[in-house]
mmCIF file of C-alpha atoms in Angstrom:
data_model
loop_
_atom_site.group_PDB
_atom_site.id
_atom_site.type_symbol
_atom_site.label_atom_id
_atom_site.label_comp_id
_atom_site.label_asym_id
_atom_site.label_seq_id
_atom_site.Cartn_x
_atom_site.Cartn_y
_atom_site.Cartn_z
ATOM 1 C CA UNK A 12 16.400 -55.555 74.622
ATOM 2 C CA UNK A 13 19.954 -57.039 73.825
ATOM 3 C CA UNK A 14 18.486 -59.692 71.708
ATOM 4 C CA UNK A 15 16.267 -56.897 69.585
ATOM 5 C CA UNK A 16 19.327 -54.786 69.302
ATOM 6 C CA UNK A 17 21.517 -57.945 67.566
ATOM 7 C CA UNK A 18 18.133 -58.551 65.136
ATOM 8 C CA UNK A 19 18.242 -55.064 64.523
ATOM 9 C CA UNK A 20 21.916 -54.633 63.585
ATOM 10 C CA UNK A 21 21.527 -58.066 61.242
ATOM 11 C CA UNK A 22 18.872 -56.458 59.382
ATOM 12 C CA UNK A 23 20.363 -53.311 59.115
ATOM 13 C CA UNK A 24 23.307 -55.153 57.867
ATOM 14 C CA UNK A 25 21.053 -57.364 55.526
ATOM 15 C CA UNK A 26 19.932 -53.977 53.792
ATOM 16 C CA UNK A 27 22.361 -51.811 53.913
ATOM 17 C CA UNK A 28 24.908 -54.117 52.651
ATOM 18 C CA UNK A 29 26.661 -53.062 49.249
ATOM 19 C CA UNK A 30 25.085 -54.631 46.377
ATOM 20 C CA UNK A 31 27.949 -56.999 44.788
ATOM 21 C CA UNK A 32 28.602 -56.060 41.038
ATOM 22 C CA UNK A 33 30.373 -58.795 40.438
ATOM 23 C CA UNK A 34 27.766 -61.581 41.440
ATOM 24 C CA UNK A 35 26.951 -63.789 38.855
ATOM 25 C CA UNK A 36 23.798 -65.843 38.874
ATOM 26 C CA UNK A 37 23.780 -68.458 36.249
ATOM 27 C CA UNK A 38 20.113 -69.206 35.041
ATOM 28 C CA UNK A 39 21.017 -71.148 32.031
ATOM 29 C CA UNK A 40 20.021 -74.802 31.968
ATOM 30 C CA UNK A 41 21.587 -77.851 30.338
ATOM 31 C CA UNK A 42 20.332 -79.945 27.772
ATOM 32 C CA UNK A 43 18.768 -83.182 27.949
ATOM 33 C CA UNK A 44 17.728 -85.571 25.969
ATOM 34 C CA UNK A 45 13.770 -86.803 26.200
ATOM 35 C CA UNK A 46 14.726 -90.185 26.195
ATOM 36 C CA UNK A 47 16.962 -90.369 29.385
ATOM 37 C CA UNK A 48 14.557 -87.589 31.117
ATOM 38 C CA UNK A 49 11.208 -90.159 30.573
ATOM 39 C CA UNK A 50 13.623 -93.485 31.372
ATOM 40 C CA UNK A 51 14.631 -90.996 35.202
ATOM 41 C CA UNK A 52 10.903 -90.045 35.741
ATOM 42 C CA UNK A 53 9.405 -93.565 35.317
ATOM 43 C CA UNK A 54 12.233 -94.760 37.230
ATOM 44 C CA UNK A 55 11.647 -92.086 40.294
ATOM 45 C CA UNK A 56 7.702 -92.784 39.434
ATOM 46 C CA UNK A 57 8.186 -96.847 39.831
ATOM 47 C CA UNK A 58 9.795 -95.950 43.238
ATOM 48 C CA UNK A 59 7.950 -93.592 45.099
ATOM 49 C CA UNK A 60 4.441 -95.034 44.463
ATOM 50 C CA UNK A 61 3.053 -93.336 47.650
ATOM 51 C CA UNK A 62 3.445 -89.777 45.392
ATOM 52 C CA UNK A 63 1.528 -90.650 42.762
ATOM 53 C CA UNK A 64 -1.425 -91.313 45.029
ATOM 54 C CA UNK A 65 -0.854 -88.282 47.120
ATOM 55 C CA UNK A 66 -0.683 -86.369 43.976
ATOM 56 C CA UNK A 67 -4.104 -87.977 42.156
ATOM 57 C CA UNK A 68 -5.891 -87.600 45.280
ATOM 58 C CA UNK A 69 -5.376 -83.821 44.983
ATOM 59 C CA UNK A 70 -1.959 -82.753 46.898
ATOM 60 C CA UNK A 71 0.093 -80.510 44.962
ATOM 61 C CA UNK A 72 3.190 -81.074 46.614
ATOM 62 C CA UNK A 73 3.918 -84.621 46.359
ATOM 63 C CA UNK A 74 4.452 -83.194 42.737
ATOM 64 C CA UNK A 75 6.713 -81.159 43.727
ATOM 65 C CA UNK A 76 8.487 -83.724 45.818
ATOM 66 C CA UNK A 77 8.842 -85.998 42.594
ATOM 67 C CA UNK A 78 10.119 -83.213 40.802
ATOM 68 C CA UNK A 79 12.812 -83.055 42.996
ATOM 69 C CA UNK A 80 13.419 -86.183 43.234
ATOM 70 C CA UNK A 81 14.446 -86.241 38.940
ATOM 71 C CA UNK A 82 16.453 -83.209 39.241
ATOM 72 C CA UNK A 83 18.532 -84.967 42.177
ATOM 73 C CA UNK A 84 18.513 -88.368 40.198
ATOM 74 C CA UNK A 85 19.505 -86.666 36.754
ATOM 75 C CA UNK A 86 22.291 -83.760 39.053
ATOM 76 C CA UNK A 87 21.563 -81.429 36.016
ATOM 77 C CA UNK A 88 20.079 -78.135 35.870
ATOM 78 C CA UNK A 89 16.720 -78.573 33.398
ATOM 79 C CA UNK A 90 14.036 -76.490 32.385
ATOM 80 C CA UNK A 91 11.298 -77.032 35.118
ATOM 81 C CA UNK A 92 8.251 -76.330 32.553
ATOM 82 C CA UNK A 93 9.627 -79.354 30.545
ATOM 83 C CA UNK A 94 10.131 -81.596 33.770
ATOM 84 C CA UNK A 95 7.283 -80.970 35.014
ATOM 85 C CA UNK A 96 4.482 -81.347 32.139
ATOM 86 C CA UNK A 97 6.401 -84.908 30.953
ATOM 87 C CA UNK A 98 6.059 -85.776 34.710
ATOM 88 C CA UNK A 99 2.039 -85.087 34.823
ATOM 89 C CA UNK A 100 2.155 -86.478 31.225
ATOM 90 C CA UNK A 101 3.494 -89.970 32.398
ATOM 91 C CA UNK A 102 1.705 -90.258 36.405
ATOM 92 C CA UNK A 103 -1.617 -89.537 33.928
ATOM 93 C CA UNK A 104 -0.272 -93.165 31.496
#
């Protein structure tokens, strides 16, 4: 009963907790330029070949795994809709 007491008190914490007005979530996203995005996909496409199957053979998330692996090559926040159809765009080339 101890340990359901602590999970209790952490979720009591969890929503009871005063909501923070001063939290600030940027959404915002920077720029690119199509160019260098297409030059870091084919790049992260020539590389992780393995994906692209997985992803034409039907599994969703080695798309999802690519996609991550631009936004960590680029380190910029970018519009995911954008990423993501120039990605399907270029695996279907």
């Amino acid at each position: 009963t101890d340990l359901k007491e602590k999970v209790g008190q952490i979720a009591n914490f969890i929503i009871n907790r005063p909501y923070d007005k001063n939290l600030v979530i940027n959404l915002e996203t920077d720029k690119i330029d199509k160019v260098i995005l297409n030059k870091t996909i084919k790049k992260v496409l020539k590389s992780n070949e393995k994906a692209i199957k997985d992803y034409t053979s039907g599994k969703e998330n080695a798309l999802f795994f690519l996609i991550g692996q631009v936004v960590k090559s680029l380190d910029k926040k970018i519009d995911m809709k954008i990423l993501k159809t120039e990605l399907i765009k270029l695996i279907k080339q």
